[in-house]
JSON list of C-alpha atoms and ligand atoms in Angstrom, two decimals:
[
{"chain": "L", "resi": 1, "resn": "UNK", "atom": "CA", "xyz": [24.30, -8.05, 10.64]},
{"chain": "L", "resi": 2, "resn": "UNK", "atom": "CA", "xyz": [22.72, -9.60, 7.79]},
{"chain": "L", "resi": 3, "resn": "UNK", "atom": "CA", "xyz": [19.35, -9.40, 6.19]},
{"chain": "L", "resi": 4, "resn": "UNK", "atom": "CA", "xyz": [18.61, -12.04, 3.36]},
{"chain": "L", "resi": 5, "resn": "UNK", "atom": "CA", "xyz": [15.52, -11.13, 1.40]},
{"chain": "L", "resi": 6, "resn": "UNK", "atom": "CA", "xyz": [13.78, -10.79, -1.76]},
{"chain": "L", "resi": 7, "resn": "UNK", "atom": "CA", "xyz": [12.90, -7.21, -1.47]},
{"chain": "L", "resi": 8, "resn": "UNK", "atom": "CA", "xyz": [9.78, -7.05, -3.54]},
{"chain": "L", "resi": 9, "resn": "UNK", "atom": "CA", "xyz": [7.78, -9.36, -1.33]},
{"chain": "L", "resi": 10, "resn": "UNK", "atom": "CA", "xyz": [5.92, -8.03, 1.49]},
{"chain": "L", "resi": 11, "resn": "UNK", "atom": "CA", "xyz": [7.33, -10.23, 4.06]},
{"chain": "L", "resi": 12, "resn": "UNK", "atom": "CA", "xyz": [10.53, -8.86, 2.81]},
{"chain": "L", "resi": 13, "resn": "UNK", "atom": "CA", "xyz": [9.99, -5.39, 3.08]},
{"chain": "L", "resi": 14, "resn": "UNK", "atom": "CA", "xyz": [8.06, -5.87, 6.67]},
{"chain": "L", "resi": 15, "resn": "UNK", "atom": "CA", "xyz": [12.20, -6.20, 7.93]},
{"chain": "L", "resi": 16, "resn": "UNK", "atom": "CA", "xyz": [13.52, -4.05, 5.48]},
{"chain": "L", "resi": 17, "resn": "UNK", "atom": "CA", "xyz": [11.57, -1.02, 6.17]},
{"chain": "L", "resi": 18, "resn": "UNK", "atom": "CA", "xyz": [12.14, -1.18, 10.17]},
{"chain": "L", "resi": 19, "resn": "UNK", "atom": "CA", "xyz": [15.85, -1.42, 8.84]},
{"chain": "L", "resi": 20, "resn": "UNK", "atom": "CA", "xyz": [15.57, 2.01, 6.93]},
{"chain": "L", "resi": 21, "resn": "UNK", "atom": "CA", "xyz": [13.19, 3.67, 9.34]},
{"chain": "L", "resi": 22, "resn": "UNK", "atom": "CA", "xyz": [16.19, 2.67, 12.56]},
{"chain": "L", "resi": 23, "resn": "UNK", "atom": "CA", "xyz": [19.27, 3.27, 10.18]},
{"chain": "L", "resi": 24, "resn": "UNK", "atom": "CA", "xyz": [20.17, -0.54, 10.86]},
{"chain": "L", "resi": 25, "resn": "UNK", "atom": "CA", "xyz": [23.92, -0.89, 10.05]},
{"chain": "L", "resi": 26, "resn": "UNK", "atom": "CA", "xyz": [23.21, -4.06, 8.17]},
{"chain": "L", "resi": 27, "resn": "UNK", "atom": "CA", "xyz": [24.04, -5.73, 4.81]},
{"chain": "L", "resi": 28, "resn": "UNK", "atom": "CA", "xyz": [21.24, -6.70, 2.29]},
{"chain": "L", "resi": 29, "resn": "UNK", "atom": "CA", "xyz": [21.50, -9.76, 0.61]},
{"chain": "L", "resi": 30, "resn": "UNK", "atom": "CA", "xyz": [19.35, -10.46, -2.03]},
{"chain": "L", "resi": 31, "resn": "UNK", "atom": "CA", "xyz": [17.72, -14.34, -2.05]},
{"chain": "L", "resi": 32, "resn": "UNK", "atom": "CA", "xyz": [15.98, -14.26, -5.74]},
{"chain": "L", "resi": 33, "resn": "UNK", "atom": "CA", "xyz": [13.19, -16.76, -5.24]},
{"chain": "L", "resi": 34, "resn": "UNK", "atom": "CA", "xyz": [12.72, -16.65, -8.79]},
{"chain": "L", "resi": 35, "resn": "UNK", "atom": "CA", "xyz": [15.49, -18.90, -9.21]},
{"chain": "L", "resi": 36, "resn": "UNK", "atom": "CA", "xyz": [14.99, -20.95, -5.63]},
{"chain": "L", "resi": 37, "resn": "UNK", "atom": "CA", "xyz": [18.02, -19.48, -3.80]},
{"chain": "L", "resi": 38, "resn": "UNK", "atom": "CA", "xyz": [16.16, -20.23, -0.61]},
{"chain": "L", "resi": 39, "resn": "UNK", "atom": "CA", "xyz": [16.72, -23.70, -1.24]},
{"chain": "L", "resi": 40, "resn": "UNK", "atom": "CA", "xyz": [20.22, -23.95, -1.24]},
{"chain": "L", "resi": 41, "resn": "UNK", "atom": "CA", "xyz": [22.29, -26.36, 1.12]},
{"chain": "L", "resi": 42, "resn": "UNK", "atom": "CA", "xyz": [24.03, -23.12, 2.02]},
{"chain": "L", "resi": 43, "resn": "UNK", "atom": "CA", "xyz": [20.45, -20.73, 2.79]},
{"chain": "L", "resi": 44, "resn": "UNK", "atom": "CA", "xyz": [18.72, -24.04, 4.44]},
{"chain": "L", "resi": 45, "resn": "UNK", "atom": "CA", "xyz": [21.83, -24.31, 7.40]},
{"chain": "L", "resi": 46, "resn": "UNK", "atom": "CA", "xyz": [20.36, -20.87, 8.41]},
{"chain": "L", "resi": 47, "resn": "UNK", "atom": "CA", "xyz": [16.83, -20.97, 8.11]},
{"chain": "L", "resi": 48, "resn": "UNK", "atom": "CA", "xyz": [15.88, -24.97, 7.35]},
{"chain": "L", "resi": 49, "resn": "UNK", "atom": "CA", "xyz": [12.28, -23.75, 6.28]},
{"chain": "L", "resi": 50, "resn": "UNK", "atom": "CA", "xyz": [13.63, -22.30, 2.71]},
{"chain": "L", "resi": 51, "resn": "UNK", "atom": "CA", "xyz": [12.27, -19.04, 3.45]},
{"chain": "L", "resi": 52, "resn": "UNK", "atom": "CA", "xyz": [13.00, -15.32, 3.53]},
{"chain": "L", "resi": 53, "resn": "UNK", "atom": "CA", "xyz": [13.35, -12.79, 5.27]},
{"chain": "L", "resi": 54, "resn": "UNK", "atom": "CA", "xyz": [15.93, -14.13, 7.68]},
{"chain": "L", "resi": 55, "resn": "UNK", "atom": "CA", "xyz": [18.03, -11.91, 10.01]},
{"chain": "L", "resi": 56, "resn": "UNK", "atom": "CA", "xyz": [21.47, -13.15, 10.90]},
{"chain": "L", "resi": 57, "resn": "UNK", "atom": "CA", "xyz": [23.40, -11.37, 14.00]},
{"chain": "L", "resi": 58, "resn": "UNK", "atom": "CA", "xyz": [26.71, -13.04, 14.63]},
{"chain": "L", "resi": 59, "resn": "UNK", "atom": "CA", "xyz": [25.90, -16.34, 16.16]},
{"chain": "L", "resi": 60, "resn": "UNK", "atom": "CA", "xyz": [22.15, -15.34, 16.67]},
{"chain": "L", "resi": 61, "resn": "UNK", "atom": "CA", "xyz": [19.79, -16.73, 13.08]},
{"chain": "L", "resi": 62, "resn": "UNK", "atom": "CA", "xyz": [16.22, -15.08, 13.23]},
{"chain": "L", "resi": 63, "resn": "UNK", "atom": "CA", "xyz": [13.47, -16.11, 10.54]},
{"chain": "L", "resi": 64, "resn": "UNK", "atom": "CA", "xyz": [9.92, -14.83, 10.90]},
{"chain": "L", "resi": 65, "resn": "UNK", "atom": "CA", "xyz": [9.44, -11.08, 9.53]},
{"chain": "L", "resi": 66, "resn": "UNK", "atom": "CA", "xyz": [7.83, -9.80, 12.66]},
{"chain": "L", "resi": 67, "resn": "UNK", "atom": "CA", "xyz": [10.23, -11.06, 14.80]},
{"chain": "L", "resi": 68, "resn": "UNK", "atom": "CA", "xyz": [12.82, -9.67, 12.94]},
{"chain": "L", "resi": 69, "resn": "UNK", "atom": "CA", "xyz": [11.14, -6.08, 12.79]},
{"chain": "L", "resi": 70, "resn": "UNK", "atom": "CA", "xyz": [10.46, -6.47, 16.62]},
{"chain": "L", "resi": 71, "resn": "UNK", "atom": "CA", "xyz": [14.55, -7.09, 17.38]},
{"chain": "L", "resi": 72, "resn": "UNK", "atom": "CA", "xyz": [15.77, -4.23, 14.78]},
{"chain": "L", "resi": 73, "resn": "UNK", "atom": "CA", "xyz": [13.29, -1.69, 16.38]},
{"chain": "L", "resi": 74, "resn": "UNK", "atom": "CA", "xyz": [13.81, -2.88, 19.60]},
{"chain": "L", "resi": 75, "resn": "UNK", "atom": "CA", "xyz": [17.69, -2.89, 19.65]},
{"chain": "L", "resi": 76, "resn": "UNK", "atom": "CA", "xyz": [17.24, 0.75, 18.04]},
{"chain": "L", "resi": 77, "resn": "UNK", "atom": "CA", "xyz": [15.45, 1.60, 20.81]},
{"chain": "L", "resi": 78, "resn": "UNK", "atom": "CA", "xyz": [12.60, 3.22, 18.30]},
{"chain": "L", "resi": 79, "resn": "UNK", "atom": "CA", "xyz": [9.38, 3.90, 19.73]},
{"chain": "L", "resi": 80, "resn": "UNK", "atom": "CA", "xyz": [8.41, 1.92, 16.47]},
{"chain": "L", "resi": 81, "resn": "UNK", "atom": "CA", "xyz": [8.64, -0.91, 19.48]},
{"chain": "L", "resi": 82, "resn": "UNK", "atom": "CA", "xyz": [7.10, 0.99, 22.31]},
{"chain": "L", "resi": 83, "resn": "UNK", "atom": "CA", "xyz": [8.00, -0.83, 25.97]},
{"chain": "L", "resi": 84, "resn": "UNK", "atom": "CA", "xyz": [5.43, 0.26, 27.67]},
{"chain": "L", "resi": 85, "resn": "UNK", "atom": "CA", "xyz": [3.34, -3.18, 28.69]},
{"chain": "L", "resi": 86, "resn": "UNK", "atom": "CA", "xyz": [0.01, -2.47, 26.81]},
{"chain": "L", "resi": 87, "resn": "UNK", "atom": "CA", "xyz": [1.24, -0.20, 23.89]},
{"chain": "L", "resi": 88, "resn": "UNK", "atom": "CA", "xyz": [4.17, -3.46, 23.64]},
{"chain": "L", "resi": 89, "resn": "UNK", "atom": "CA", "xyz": [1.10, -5.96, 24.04]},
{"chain": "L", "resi": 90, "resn": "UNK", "atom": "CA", "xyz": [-1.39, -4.57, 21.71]},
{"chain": "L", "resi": 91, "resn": "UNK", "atom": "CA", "xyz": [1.23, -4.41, 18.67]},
{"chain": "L", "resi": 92, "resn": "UNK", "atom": "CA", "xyz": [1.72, -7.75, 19.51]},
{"chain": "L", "resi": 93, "resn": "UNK", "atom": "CA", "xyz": [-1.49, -8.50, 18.81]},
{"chain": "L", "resi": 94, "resn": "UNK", "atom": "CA", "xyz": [-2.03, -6.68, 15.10]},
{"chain": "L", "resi": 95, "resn": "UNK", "atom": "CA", "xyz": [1.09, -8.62, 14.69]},
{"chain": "L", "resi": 96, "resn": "UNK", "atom": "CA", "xyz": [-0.14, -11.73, 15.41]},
{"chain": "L", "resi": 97, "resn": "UNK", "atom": "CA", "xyz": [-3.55, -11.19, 14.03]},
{"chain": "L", "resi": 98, "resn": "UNK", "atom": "CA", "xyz": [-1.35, -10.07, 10.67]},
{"chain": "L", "resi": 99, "resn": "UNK", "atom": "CA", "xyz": [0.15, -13.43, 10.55]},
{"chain": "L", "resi": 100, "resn": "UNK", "atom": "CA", "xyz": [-2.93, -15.28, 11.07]},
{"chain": "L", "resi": 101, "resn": "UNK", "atom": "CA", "xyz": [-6.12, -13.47, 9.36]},
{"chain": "L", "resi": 102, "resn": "UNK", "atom": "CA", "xyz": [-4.84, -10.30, 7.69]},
{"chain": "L", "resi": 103, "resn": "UNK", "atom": "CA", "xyz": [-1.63, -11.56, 5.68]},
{"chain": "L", "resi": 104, "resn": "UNK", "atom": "CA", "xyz": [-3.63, -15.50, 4.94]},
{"chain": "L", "resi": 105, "resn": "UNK", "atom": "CA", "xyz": [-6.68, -13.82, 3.49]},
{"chain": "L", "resi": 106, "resn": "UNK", "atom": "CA", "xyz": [-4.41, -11.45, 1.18]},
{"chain": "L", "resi": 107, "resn": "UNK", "atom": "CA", "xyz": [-1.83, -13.92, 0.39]},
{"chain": "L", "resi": 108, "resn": "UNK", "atom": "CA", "xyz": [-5.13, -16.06, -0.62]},
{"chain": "L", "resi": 109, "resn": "UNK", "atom": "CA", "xyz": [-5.91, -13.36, -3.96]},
{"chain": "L", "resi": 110, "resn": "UNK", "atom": "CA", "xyz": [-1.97, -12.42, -4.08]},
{"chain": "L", "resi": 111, "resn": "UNK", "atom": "CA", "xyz": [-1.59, -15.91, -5.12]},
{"chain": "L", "resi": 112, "resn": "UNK", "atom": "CA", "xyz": [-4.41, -16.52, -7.26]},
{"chain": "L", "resi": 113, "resn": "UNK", "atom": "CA", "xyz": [-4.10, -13.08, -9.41]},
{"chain": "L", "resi": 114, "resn": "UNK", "atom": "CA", "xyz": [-0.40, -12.30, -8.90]},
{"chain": "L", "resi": 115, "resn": "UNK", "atom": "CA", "xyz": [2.02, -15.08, -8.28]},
{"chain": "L", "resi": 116, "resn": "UNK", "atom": "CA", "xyz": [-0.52, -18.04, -10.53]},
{"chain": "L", "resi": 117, "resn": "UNK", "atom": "CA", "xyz": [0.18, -15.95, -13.57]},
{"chain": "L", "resi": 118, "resn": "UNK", "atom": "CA", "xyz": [3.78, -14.99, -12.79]},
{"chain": "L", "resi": 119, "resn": "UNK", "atom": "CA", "xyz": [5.79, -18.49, -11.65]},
{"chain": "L", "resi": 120, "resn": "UNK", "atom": "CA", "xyz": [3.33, -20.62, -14.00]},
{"chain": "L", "resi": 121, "resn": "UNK", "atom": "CA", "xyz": [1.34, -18.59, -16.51]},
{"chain": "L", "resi": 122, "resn": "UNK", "atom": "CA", "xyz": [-2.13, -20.54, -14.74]},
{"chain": "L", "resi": 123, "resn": "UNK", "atom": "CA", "xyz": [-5.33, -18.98, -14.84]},
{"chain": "L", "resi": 124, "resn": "UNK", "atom": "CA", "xyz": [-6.71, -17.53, -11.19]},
{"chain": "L", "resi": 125, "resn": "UNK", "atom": "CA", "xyz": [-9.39, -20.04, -9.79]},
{"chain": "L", "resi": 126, "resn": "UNK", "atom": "CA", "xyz": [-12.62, -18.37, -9.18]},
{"chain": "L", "resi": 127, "resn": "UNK", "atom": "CA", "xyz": [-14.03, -20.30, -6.20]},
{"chain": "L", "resi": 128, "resn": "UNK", "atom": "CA", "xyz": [-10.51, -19.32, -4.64]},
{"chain": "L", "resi": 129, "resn": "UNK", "atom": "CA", "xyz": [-10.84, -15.70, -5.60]},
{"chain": "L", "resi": 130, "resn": "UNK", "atom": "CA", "xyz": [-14.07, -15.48, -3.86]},
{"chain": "L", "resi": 131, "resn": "UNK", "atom": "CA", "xyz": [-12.89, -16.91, -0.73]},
{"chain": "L", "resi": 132, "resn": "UNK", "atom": "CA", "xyz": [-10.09, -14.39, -0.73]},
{"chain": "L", "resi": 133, "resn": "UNK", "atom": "CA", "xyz": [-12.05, -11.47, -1.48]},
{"chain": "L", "resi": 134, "resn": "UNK", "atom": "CA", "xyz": [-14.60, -12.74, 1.63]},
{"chain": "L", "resi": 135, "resn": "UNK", "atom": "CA", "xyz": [-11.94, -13.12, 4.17]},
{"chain": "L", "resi": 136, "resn": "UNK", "atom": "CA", "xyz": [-10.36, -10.01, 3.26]},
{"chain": "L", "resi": 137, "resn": "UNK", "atom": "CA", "xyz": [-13.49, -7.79, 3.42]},
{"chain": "L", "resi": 138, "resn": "UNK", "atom": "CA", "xyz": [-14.39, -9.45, 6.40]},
{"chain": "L", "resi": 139, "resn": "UNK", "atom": "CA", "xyz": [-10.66, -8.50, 8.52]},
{"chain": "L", "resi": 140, "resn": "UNK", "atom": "CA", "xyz": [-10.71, -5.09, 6.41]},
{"chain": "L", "resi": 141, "resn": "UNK", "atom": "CA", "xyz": [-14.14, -4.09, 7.98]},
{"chain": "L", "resi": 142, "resn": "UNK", "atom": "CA", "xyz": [-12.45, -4.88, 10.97]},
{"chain": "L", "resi": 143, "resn": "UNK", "atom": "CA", "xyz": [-9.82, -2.97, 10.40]},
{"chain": "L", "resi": 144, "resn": "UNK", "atom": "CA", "xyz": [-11.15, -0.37, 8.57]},
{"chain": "L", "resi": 145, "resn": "UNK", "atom": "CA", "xyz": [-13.84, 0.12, 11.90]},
{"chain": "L", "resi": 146, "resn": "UNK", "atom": "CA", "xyz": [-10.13, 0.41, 14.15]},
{"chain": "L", "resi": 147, "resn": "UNK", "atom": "CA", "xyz": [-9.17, 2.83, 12.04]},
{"chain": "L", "resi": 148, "resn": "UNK", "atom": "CA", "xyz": [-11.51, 5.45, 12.52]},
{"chain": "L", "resi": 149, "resn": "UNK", "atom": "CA", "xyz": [-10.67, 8.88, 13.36]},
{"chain": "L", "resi": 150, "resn": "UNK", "atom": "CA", "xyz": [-6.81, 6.95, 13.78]},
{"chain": "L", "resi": 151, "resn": "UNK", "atom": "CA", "xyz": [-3.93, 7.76, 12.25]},
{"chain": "L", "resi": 152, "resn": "UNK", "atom": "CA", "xyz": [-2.13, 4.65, 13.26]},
{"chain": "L", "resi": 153, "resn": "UNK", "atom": "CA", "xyz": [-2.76, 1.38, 14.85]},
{"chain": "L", "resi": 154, "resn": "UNK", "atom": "CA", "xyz": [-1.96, 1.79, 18.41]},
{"chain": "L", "resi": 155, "resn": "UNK", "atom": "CA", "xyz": [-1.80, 5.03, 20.09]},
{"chain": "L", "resi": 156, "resn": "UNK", "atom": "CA", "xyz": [-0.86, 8.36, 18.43]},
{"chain": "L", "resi": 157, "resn": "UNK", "atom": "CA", "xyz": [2.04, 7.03, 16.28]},
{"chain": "L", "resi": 158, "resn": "UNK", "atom": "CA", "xyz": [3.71, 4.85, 14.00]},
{"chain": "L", "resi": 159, "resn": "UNK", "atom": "CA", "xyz": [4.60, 1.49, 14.83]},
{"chain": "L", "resi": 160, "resn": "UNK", "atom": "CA", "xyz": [5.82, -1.90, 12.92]},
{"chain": "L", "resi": 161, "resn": "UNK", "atom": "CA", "xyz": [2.39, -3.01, 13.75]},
{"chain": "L", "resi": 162, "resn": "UNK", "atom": "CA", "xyz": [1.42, -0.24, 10.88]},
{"chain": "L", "resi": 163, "resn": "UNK", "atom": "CA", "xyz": [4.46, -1.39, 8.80]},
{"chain": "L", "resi": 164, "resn": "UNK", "atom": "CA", "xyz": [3.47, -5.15, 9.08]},
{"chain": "L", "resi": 165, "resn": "UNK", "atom": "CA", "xyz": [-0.23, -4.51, 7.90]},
{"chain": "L", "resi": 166, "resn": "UNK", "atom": "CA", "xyz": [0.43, -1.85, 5.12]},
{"chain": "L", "resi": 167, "resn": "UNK", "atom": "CA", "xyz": [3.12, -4.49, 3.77]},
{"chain": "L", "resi": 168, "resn": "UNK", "atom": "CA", "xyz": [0.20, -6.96, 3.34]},
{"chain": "L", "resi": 169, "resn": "UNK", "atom": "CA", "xyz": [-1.32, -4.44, 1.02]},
{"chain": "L", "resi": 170, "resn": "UNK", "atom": "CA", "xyz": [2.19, -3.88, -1.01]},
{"chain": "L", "resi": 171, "resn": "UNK", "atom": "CA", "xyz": [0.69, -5.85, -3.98]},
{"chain": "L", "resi": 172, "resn": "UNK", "atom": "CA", "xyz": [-2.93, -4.85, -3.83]},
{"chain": "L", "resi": 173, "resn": "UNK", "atom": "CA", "xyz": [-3.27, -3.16, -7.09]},
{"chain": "L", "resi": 174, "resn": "UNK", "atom": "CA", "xyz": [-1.89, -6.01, -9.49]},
{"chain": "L", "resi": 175, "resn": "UNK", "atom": "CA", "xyz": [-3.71, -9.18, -6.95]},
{"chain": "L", "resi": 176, "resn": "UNK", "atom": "CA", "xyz": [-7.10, -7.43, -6.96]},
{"chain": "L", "resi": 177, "resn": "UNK", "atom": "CA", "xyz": [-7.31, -6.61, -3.43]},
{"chain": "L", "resi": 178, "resn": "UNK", "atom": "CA", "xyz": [-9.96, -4.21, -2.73]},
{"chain": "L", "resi": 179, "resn": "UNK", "atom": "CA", "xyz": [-8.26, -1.61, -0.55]},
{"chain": "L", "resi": 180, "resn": "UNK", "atom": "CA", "xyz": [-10.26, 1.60, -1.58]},
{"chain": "L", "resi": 181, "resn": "UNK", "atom": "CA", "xyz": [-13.77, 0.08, -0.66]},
{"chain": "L", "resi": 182, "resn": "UNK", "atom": "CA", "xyz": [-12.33, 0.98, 3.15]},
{"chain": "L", "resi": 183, "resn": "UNK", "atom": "CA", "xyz": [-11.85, 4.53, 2.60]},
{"chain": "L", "resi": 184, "resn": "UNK", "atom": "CA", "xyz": [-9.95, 4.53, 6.44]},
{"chain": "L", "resi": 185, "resn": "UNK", "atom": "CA", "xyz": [-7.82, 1.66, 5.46]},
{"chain": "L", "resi": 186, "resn": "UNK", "atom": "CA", "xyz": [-7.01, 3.78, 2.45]},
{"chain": "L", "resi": 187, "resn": "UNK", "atom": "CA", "xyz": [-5.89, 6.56, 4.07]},
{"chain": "L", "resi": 188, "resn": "UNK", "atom": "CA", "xyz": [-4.03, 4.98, 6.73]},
{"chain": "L", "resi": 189, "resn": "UNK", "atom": "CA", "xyz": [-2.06, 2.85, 3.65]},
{"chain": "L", "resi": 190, "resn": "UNK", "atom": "CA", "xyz": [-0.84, 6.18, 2.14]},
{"chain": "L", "resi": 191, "resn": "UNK", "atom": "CA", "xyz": [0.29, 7.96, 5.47]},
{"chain": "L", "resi": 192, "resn": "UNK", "atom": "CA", "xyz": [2.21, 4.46, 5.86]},
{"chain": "L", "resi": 193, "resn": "UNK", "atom": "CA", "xyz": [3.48, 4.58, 2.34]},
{"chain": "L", "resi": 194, "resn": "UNK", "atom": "CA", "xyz": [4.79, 7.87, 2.53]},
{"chain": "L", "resi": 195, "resn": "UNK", "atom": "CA", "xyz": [6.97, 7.24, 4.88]},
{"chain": "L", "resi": 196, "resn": "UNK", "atom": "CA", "xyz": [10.85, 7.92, 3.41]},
{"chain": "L", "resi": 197, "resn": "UNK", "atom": "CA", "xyz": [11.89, 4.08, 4.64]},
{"chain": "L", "resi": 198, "resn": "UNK", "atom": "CA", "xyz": [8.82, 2.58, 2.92]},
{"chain": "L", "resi": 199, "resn": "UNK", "atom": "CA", "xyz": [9.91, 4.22, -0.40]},
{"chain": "L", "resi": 200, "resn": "UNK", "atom": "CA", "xyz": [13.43, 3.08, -0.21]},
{"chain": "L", "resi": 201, "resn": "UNK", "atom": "CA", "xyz": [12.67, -0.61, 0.84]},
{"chain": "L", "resi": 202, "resn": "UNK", "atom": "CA", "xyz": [9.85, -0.31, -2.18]},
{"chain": "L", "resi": 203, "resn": "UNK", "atom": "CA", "xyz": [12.75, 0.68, -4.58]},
{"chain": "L", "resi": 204, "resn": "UNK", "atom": "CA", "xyz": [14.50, -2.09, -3.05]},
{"chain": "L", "resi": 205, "resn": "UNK", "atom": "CA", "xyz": [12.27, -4.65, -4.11]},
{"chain": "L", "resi": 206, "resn": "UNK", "atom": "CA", "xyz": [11.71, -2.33, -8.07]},
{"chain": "L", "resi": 207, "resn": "UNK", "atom": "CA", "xyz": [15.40, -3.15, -8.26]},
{"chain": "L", "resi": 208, "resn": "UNK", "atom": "CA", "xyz": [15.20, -6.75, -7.28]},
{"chain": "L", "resi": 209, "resn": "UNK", "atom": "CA", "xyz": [12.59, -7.32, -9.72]},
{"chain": "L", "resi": 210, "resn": "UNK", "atom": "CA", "xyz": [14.60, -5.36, -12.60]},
{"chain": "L", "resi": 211, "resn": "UNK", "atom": "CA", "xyz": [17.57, -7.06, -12.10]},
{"chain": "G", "resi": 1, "resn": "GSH", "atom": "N1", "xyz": [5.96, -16.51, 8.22]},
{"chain": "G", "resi": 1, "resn": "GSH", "atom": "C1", "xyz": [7.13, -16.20, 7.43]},
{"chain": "G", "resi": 1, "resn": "GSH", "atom": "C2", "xyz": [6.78, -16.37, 5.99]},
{"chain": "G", "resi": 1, "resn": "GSH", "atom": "C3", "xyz": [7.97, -16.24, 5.08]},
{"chain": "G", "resi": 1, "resn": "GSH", "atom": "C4", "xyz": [7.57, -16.61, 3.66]},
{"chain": "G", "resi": 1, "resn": "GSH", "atom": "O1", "xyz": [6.50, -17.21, 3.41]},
{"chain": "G", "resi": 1, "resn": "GSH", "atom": "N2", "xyz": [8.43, -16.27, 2.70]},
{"chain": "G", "resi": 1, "resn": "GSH", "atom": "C5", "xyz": [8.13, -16.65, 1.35]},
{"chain": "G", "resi": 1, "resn": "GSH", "atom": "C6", "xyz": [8.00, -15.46, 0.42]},
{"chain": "G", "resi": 1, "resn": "GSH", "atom": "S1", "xyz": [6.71, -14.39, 0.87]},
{"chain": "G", "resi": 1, "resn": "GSH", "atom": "C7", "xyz": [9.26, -17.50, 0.79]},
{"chain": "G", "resi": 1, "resn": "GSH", "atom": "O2", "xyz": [10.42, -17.27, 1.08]},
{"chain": "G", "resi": 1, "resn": "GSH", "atom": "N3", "xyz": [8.87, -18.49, 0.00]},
{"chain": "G", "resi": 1, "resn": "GSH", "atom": "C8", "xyz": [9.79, -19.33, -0.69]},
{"chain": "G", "resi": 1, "resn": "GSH", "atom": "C9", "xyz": [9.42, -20.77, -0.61]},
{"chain": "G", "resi": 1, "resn": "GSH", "atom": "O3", "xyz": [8.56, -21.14, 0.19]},
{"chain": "G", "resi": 1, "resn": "GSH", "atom": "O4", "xyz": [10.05, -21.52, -1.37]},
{"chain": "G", "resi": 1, "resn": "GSH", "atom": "C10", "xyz": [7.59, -14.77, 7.73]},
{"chain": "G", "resi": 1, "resn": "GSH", "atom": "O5", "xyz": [6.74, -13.95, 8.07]},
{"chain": "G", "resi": 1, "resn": "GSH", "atom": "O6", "xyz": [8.79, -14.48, 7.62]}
]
């Protein structure tokens, strides 16, 4: 198997820490979007959207990061995919509510503070800024309400549902996300981020940026 991915993102390391956490026998291959190598003719014949992560397993080509975290836990047979119906069904659903409030109203100040500056040296927009920081306080109070007396999203233990949301959060200190106004949120990040996966698919991404 092979995982292409720019390892400092946080839809890279949503994959890439599943991988560590399940001891995936896979190769990483780094796609530096710093210099569009998920543009290529080559990259676009296996995922024609010009993204990463992608997931390739012989003849079988899987883009989307929680897909791919769902089929490396799953095929590990980690509890970090639990089969049980509702456990199953209500990852499924931080997972889905990741990719369509959580992640947006992040990626929203991630690319306004962070990735602005970065790629083309602009100046964050403020009316933009606002909007992110209302979405996001408005899902983290959500989340930050779930999270009480938790240690994790669903039941008693970790799942990629916890790996998917803490990933969102990856780049909250440099884009001006306000994590530690939800002191449960907060807590719940580190007990994610100690995890021994999460550190090596963070170093991952140090070295991707280094190099
Ligand atoms: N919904 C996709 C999003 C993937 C995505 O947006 N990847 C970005 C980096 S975070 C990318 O590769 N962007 C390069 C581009 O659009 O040129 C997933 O979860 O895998």
């Amino acid at each position: 198997m092979k995982l292409y991915l720019f390892p400092a993102s946080p839809n890279a390391l949503k994959p890439n820490v599943v991988a560590y956490h399940v001891g995936s026998k896979l190769e990483r291959v780094i796609i530096d979007l710093r210099k569009g190598e998920q543009k290529t003719p080559e990259f676009l014949k296996l995922n024609p959207n010009g993204k990463m992560p992608l997931l390739v397993d012989g003849d079988f080509k899987l883009w989307e990061s929680s897909a791919i975290m769902a089929y490396l836990a799953h095929q590990a047979k980690s509890p970090l995919w639990p089969t049980a119906p509702q456990p199953q069904a209500d990852v499924m659903r931080w997972l889905s509510w990741e990719l369509a409030h959580w992640g947006p109203a992040a990626t929203i100040l991630i690319r306004e503070n962070l990735v602005k500056k970065l790629f083309s040296g602009a100046d964050p927009d403020p009316a933009e800024v606002a909007r992110g920081l209302e979405l996001f306080r408005q899902y983290a109070t959500i989340l930050n309400d779930h999270l009480k007396g938790r240690n994790y999203l669903v039941g008693n233990a970790l799942t990629i549902a916890d790996y998917a949301l803490a990933a969102t959060l990856l780049l909250s200190k440099p884009a001006g996300i306000p994590v530690a106004e939800f002191a449960n949120i907060q807590m719940w990040y580190d007990r994610v981020a100690a995890e021994p996966a999460w550190q090596q698919a963070v170093e991952d991404g140090n070295k991707a940026m280094a190099g």
